[in-house]
Coordinates of C-alpha atoms in Angstrom, one line a residue:
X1 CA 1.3 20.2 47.9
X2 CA 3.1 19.8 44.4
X3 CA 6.3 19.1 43.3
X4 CA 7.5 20.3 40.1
X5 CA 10.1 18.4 38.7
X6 CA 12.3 19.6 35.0
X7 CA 15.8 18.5 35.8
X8 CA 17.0 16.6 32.7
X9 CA 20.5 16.0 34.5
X10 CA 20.3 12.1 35.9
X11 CA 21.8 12.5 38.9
X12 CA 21.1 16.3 39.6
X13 CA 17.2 15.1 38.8
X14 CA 17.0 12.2 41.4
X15 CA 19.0 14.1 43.9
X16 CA 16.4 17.0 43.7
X17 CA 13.8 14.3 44.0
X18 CA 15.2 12.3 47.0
X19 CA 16.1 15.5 48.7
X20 CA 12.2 16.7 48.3
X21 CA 11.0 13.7 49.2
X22 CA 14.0 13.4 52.3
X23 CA 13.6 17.2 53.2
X24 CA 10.6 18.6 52.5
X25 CA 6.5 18.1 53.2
X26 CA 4.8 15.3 52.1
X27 CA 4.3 15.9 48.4
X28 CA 0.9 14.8 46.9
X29 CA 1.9 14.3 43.8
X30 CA 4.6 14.7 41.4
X31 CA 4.1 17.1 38.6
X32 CA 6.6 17.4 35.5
X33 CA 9.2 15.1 34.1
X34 CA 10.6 15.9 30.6
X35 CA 13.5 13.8 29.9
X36 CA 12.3 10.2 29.3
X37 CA 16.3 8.9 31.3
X38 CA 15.1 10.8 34.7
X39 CA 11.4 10.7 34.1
X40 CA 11.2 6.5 33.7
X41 CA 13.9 6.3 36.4
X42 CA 11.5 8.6 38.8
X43 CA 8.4 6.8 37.5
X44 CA 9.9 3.3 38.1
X45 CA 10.4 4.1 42.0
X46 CA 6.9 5.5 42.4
X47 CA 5.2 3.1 43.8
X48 CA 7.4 2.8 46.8
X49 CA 6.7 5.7 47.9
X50 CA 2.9 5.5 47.2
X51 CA 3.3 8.7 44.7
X52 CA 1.6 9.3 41.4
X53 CA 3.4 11.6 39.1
X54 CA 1.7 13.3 35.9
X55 CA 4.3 14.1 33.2
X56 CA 3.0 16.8 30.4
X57 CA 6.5 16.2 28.2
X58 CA 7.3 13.1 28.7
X59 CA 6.2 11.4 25.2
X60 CA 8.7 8.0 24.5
X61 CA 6.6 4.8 24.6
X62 CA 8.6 3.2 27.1
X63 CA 6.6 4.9 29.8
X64 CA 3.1 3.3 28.5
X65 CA 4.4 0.1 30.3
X66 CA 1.9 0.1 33.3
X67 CA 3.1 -3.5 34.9
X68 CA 6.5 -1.3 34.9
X69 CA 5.3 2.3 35.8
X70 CA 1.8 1.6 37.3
X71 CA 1.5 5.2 39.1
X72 CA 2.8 7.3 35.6
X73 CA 0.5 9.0 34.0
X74 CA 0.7 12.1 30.8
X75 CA -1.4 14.4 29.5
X76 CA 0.7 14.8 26.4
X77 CA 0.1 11.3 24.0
X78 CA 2.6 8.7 23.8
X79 CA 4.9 8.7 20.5
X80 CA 3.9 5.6 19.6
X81 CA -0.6 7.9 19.7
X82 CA 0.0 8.4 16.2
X83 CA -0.7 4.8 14.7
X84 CA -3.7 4.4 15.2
X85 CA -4.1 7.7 13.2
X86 CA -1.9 6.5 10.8
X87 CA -3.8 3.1 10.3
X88 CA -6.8 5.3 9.9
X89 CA -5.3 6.9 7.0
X90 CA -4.6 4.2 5.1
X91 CA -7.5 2.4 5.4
X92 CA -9.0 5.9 4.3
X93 CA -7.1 5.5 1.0
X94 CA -6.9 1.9 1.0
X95 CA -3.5 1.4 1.0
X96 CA -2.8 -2.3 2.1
X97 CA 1.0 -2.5 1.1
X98 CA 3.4 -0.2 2.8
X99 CA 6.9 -0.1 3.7
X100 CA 8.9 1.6 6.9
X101 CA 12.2 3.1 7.0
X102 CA 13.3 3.5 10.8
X103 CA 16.6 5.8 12.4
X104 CA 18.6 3.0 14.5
X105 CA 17.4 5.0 17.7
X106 CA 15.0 3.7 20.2
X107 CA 12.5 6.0 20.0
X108 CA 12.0 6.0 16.7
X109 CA 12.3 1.5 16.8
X110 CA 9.6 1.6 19.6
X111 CA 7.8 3.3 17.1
X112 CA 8.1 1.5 14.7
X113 CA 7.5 -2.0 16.5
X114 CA 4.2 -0.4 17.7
X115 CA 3.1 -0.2 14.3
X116 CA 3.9 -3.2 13.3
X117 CA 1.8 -4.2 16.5
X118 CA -1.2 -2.0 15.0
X119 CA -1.4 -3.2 11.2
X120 CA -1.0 -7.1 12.1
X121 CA -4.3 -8.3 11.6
X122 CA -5.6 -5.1 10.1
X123 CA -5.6 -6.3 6.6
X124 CA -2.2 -3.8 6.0
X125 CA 0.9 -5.9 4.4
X126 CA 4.3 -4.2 5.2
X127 CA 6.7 -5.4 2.7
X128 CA 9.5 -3.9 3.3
X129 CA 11.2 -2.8 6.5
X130 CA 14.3 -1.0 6.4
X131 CA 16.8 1.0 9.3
X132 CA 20.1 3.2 8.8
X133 CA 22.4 4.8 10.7
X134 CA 23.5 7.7 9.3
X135 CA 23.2 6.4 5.1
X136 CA 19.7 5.9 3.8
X137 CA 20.1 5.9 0.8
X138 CA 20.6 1.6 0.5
X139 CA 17.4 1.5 2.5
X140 CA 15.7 3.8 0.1
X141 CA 17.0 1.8 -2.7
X142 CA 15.8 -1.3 -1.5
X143 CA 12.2 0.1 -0.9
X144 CA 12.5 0.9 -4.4
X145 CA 13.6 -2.2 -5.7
X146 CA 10.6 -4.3 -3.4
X147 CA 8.0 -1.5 -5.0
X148 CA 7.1 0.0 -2.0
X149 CA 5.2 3.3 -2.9
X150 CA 3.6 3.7 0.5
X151 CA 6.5 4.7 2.8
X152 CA 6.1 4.9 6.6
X153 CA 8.9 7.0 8.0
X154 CA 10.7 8.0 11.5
X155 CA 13.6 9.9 11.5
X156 CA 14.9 13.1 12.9
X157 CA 15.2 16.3 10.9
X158 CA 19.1 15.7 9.9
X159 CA 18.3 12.1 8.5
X160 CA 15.1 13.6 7.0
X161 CA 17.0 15.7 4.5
X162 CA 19.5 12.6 3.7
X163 CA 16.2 10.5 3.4
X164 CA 14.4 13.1 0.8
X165 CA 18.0 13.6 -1.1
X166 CA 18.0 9.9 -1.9
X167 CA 14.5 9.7 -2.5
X168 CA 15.0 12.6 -5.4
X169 CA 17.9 10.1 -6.5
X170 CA 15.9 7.7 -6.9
X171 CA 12.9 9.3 -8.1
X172 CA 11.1 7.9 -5.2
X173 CA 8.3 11.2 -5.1
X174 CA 5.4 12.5 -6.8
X175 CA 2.6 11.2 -8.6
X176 CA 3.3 7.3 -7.4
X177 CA 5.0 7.9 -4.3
X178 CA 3.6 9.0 -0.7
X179 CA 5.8 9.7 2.0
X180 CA 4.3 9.7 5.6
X181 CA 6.9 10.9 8.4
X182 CA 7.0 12.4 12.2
X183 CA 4.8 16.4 12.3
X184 CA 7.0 17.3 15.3
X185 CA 10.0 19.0 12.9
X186 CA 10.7 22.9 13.5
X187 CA 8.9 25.0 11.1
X188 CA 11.5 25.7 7.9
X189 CA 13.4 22.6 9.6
X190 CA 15.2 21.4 5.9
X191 CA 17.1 24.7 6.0
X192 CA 18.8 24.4 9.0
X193 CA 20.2 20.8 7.5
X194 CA 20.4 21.6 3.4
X195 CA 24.2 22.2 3.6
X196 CA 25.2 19.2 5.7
X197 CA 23.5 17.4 2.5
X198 CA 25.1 17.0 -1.2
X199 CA 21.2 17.7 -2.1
X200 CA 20.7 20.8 -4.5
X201 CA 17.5 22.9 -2.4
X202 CA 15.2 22.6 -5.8
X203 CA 15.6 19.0 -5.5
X204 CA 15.2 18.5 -1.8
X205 CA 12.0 20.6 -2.2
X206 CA 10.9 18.7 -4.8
X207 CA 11.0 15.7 -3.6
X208 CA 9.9 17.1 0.0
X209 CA 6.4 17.9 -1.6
X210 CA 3.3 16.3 -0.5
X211 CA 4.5 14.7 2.1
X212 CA 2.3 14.3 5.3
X213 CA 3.3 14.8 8.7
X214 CA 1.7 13.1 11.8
X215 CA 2.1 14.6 15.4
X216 CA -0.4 15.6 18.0
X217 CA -2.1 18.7 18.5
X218 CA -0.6 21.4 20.8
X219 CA -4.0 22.8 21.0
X220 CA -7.5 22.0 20.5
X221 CA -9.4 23.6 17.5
X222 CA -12.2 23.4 18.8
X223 CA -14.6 26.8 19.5
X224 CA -15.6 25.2 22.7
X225 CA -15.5 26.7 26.2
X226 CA -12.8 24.4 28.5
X227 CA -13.1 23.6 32.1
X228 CA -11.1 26.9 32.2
X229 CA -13.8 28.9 30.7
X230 CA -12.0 29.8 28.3
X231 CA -12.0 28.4 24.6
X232 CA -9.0 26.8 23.5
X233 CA -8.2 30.3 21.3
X234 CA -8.9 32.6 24.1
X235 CA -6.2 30.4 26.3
X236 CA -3.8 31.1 23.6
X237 CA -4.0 34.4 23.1
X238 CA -3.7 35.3 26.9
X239 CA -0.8 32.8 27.0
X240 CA 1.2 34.9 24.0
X241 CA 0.5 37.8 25.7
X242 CA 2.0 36.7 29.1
X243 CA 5.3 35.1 27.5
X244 CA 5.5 38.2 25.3
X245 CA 9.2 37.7 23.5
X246 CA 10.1 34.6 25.5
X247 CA 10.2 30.9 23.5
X248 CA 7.1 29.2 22.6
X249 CA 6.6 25.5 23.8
X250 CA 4.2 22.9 21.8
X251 CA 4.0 21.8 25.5
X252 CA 2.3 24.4 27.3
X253 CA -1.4 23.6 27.4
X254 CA -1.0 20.2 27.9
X255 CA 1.1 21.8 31.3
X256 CA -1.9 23.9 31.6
X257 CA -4.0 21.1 31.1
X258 CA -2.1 19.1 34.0
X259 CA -2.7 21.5 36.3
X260 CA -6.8 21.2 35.7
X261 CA -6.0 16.6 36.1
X262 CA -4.4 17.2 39.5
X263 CA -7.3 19.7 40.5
X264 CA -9.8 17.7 39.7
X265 CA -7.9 14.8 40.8
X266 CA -7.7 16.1 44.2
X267 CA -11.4 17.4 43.7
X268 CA -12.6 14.0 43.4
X269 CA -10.2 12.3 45.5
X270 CA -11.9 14.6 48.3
X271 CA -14.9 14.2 47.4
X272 CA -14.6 10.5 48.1
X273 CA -13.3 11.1 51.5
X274 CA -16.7 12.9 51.7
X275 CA -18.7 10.2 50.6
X276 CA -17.6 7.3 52.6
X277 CA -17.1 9.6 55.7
X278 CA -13.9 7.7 56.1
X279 CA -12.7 10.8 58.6
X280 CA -9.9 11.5 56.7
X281 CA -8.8 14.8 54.5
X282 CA -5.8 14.4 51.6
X283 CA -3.8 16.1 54.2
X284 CA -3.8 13.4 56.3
X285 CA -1.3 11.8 53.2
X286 CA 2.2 10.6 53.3
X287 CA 4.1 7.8 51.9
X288 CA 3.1 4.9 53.5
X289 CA 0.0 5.6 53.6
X290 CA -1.3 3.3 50.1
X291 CA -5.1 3.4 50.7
X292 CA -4.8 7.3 50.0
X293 CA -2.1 6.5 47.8
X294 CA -5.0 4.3 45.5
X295 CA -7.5 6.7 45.6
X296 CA -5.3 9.3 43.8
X297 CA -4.7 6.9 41.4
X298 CA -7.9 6.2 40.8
X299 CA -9.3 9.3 41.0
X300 CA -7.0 10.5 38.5
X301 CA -7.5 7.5 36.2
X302 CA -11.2 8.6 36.0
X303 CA -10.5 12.1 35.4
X304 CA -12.7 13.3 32.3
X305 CA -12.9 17.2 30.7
X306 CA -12.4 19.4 28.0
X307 CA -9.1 21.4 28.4
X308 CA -6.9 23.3 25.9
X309 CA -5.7 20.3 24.6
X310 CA -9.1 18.5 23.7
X311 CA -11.3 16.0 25.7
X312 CA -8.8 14.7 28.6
X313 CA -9.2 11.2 29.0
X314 CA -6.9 8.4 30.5
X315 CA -6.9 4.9 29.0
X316 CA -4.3 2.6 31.3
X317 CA -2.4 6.3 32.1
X318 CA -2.3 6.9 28.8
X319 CA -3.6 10.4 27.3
X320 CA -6.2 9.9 24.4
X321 CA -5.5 12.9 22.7
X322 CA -5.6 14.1 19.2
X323 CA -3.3 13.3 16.0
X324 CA -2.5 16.4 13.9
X325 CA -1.8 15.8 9.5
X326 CA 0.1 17.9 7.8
X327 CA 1.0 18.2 4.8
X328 CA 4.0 19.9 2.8
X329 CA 2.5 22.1 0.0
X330 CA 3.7 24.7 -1.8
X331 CA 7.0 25.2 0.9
X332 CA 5.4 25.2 3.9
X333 CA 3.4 22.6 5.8
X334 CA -0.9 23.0 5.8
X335 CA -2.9 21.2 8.3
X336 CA -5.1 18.5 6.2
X337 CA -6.7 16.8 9.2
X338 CA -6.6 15.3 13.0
X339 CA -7.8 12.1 14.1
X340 CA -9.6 12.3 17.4
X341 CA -8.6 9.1 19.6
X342 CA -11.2 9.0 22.1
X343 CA -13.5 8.8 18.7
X344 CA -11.7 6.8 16.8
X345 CA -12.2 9.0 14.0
X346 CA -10.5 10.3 11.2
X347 CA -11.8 13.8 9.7
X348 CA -10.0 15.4 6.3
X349 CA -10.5 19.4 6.2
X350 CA -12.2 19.6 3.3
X351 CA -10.0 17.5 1.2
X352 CA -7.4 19.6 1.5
X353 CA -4.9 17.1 1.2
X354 CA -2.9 17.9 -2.4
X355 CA -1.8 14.4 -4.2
X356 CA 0.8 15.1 -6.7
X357 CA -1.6 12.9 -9.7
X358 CA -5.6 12.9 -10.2
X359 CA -5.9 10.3 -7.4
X360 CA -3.8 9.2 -4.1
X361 CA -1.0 7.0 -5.4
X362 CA -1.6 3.4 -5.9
X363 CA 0.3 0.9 -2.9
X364 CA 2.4 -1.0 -5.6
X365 CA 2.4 -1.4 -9.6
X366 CA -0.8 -2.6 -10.5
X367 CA -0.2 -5.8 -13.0
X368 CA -3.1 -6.9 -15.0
X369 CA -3.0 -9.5 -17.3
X370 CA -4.0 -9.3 -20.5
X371 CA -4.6 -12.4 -22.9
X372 CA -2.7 -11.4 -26.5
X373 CA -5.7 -11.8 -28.9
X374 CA -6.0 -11.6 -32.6
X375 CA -7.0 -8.1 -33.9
X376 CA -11.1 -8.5 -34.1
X377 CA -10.6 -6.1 -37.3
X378 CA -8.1 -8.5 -38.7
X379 CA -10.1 -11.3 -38.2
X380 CA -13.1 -10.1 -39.4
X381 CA -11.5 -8.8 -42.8
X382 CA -9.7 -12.0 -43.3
X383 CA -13.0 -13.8 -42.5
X384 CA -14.7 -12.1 -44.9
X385 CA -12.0 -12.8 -47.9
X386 CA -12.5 -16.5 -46.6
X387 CA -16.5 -16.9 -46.8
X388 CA -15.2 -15.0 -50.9
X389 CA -13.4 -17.5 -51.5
X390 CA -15.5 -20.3 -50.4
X391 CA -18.4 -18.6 -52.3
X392 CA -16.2 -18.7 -55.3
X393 CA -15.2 -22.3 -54.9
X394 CA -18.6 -23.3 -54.9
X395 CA -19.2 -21.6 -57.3
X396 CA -16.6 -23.5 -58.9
X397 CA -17.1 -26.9 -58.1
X398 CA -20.7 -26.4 -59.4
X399 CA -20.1 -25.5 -62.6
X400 CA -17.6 -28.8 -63.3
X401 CA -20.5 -31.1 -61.9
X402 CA -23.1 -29.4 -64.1
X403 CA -20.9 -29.4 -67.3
X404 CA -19.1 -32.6 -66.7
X405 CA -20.1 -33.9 -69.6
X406 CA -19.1 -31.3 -72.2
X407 CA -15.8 -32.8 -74.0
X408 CA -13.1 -30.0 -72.3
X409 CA -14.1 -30.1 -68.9
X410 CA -14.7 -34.3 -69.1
X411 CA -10.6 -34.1 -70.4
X412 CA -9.6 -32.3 -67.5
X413 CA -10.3 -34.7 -65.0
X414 CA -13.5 -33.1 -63.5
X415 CA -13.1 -35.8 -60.1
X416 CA -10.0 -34.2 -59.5
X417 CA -10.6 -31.0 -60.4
X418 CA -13.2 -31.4 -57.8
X419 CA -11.5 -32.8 -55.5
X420 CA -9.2 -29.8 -55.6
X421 CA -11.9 -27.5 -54.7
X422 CA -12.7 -29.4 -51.9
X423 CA -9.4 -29.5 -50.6
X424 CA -9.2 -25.6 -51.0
X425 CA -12.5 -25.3 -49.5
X426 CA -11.6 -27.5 -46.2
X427 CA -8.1 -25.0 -46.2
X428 CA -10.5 -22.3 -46.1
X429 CA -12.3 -23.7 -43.2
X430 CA -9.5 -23.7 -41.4
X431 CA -8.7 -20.0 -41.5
X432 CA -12.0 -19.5 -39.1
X433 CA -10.7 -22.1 -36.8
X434 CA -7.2 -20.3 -36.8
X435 CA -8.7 -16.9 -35.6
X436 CA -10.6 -18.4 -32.8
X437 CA -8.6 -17.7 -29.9
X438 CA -8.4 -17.5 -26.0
X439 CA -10.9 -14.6 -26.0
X440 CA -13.4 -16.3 -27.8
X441 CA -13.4 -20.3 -26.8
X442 CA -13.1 -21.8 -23.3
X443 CA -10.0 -23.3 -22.5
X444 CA -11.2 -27.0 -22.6
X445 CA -12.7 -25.7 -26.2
X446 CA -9.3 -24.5 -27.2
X447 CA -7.6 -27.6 -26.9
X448 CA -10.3 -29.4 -28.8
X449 CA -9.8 -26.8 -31.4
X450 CA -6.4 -26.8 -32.2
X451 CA -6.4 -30.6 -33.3
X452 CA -9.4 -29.8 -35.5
X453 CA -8.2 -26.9 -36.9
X454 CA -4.9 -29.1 -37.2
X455 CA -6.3 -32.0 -39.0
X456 CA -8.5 -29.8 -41.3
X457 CA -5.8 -27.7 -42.3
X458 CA -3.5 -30.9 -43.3
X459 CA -6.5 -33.4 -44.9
X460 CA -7.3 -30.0 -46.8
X461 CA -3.8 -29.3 -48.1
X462 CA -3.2 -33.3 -49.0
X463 CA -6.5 -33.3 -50.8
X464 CA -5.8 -30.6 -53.1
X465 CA -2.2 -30.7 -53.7
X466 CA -2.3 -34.7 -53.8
X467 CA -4.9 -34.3 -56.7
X468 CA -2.8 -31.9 -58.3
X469 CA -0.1 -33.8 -58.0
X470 CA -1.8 -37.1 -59.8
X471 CA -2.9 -34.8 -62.5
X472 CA 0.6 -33.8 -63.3
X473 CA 2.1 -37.4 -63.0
X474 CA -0.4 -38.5 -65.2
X475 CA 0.8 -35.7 -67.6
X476 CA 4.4 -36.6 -67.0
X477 CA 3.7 -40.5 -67.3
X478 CA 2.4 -40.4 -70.6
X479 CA 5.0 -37.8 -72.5
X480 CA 7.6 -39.6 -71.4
X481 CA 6.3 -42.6 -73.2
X482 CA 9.3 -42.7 -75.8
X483 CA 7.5 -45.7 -78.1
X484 CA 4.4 -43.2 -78.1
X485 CA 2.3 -46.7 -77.4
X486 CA -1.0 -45.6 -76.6
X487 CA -1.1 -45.2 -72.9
X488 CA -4.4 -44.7 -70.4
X489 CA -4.2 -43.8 -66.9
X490 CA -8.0 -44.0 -65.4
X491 CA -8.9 -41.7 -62.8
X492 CA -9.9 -44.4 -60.4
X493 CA -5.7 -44.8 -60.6
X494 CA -5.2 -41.2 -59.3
X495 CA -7.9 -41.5 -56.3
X496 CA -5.3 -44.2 -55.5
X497 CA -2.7 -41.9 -55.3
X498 CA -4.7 -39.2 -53.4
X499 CA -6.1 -42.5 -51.1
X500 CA -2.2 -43.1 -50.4
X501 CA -1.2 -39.5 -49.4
X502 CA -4.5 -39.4 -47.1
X503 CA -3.9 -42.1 -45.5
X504 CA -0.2 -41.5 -44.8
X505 CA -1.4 -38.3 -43.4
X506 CA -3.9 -39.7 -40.9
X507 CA -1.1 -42.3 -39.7
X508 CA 0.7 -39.6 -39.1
X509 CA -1.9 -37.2 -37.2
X510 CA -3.7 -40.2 -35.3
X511 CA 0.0 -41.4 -33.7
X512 CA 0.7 -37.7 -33.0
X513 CA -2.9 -37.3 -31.3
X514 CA -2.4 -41.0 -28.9
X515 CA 1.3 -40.4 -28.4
X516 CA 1.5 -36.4 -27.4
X517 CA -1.5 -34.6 -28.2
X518 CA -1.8 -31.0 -28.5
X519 CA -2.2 -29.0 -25.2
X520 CA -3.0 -25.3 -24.6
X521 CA -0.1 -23.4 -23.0
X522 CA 0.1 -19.9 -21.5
X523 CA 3.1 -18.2 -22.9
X524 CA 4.5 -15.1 -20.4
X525 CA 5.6 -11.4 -22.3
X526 CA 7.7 -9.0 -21.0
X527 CA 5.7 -6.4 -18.8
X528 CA 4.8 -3.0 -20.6
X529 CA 3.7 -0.2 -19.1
X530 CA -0.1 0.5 -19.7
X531 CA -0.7 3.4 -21.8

């Protein structure tokens, strides 16, 4: 009642299949399809002839188009199955920034558009998205240059040695970098490639390790009985021992696994029959007859067990399967994990996943910025020499108003002298004000701040130096008094003088304050990298 169908030639496939369907009995179903040319040719035609066909090969998104292929189904998951296991990792690692570097082939582009599909709205930025032909190496540059460190890959195994050459070029691997690219590769698969490459092996390996491949499972590893009886294991064993030398397929139990849909497919198409006493048996089937034809379908769209291959379920024809991680360690590749789609759940074997620092790799270069502040230490020493000083010109100024009187410190001025001290004392002030930075105030404080600390500094410097000043041109204007006439200058005179200078200055700082006052401003450094 089956047809098996593995040609991969287009027209020796569809001749096989219109002969069959021209020459021989009506076929239930069809079985097989490997090619994704002849299988979505066969698939597209289906429907007129009222046949569904199960495909256990068959993986290139194309097929998941059910307005175009509405009676294709597959036991084996769809390419594009393993990004929803890859948004489940990042979100495990909470990488939100990620980049993609795509072979110009279709099936690796579908992929890569389903992705895209899968992260939008997911909270996942992709930054950068980049596509070669045969060169990578400007993709990989460019990744570089937009700080990509998460990079989403899909190439085959050729490209996949240029891609890890230039990667080591670069020094796009280890610590910061994680690459995440298609499981599917042959075991030792860079070997078979190294010498089409201008890579040294030490290099391609080293930049090769840690990556993590994403495929699905060949088999469940599960210790479960299946709907064979048999666990997953025990299928495997009996299946190596019936091949014996002949070549392995990743394929098979999802074959075997097809066998057990269309079984039960049949099963519970009968069953049906049974139920609605509708007086007809699945050998009553043929290709017009579409009532038949819709309960296959349906029947097999509802077909639920445990196989080889995990729990068999169909969601719109598609196989919910499981995802397979690996990851390159050490050489060889280690599986670190599956995701389980009918769950929706990711599971890690017991953190067996080996990043190449103390944690996963950060999505980008983490910039924090840091206010430049004045060395606490620094301030505080130079504090304390202030609150010194000040002591001392207190100290100072009260022993010239206590002895004012006495006949040397009355000839030397003691108003001026004390207005000297004050002026050093208000310069001294300042200092405090000088220290108080962006860590310490507010910014609307800040502002304030610099035109006191402003004004302080200058009315302190005029008062001291302007005093000093008078002093000395008192000095000067009587020695150069050639008649030696007696000559008095009063000190009222010299508060004159100092009255001029200080109110010079405050013309000056009270136009600068209305005209362009002084404003706090954010000045940008170089980056540095964080020690």
């Amino acid at each position: 009642c089956l047809f098996l169908f593995f040609q991969c030639d287009n027209a020796k496939g569809l001749k096989a299949f219109y002969d069959a369907i021209k020459y021989g009995p009506n076929h239930l179903m069809v079985f097989g399809g490997v090619c994704a040319t002849v299988t979505s040719i066969i698939a597209e035609s289906l429907k007129g002839w009222n046949l569904v066909q199960l495909s256990f090969a068959a993986t290139t998104p194309e097929l998941a188009d059910k307005k175009k292929y509405p009676y294709f189904f597959r036991t084996v998951p769809s390419d594009n199955a393993v990004n929803p296991a890859i948004l489940k990792l990042l979100k495990r690692y909470q990488w939100k920034r990620v980049g993609t570097l795509t072979q110009d082939v279709q099936r690796f582009s579908e992929v890569r558009n389903d992705l895209t599909d899968v992260l939008y709205g997911e909270d996942i930025e992709i930054s950068d998205t980049e596509s070669f032909s045969n060169d990578p190496c400007t993709g990989v540059k460019k990744l570089k240059g937009n700080d990509v460190r998460i990079i989403l890959g899909q190439f085959d195994e050729e490209m996949a040695v240029k891609v890890f050459c230039c990667a080591y070029d670069e020094e796009m691997y280890g610590s910061k970098y994680q690459w995440i690219i298609p499981g599917w590769y042959e075991n030792l698969w860079w070997e078979s490639w190294i010498n089409s490459s201008q890579c040294l092996s030490k290099n391609l390996l080293a930049a090769m390790e840690g990556y993590i491949g994403v495929d699905f499972e060949p088999l469940s590893s599960k210790m479960t009985k299946t709907i064979s009886g048999r666990t997953p294991q025990q299928y495997e064993k009996e299946y190596n021992a019936k091949r014996g030398d002949g070549q392995s397929s990743k394929f098979h139990g999802y074959a075997y696994d097809g066998i057990w849909v269309i079984a039960k497919t049949l099963q519970q198409a009968m069953k049906h029959l049974n139920e609605t006493k509708q007086h007809q048996k699945i050998e009553d089937f043929n290709y017009t007859n579409h009532k038949l034809g819709k309960i296959f379908l349906d029947a097999m769209n509802e077909t639920s067990f445990f196989g080889v291959t995990g729990q068999v379920v169909f969601r719109n024809g598609e196989r919910m399967g499981t995802i397979k991680f690996t990851q390159f360690q050490e050489r060889k590749e280690v599986k670190v994990g599956e995701y389980n789609a009918v769950e929706d759940k990711l599971e890690i074997i017991n953190n067996s996943i080996r990043f190449q620092g103390l944690e996963p790799p950060k999505d980008k270069t983490i910039i924090q910025e840091e206010l430049r502040k004045i060395s606490l230490p620094l301030y505080s020493i130079l504090s304390a020499l202030t609150i010194l000083g000040m002591i001392m010109a207190s100290a100072f100024l009260f022993f010239n108003i206590k002895n004012r009187n006495q006949k040397l410190i009355k000839m030397s001025s003691p108003y001026m002298n004390n207005l000297i001290i004050l002026g050093g004392m208000l310069s001294y002030a300042s200092i405090f004000l000088f220290g108080l930075d962006g860590s310490f105030v507010s910014e609307k404080t800040f502002e304030t701040l610099c035109t006191v600390r402003t004004w302080i500094l200058t009315v302190g410097y005029t008062t001291a130096f302007g005093a000093m000043f008078a002093k000395t041109w008192r000095v000067h204007a009587i020695f150069k008094n050639v008649k030696m006439k007696k000559k008095i200058i009063k000190d009222q005179k010299l508060l004159v003088i100092v009255g001029g200078m200080l109110l010079i200055d405050l013309c000056i700082l009270i136009c600068w304050q209305v005209v362009d006052p002084l404003r706090r401003t954010v000045e940008k450094y170089n980056m540095e990298v964080c020690p």
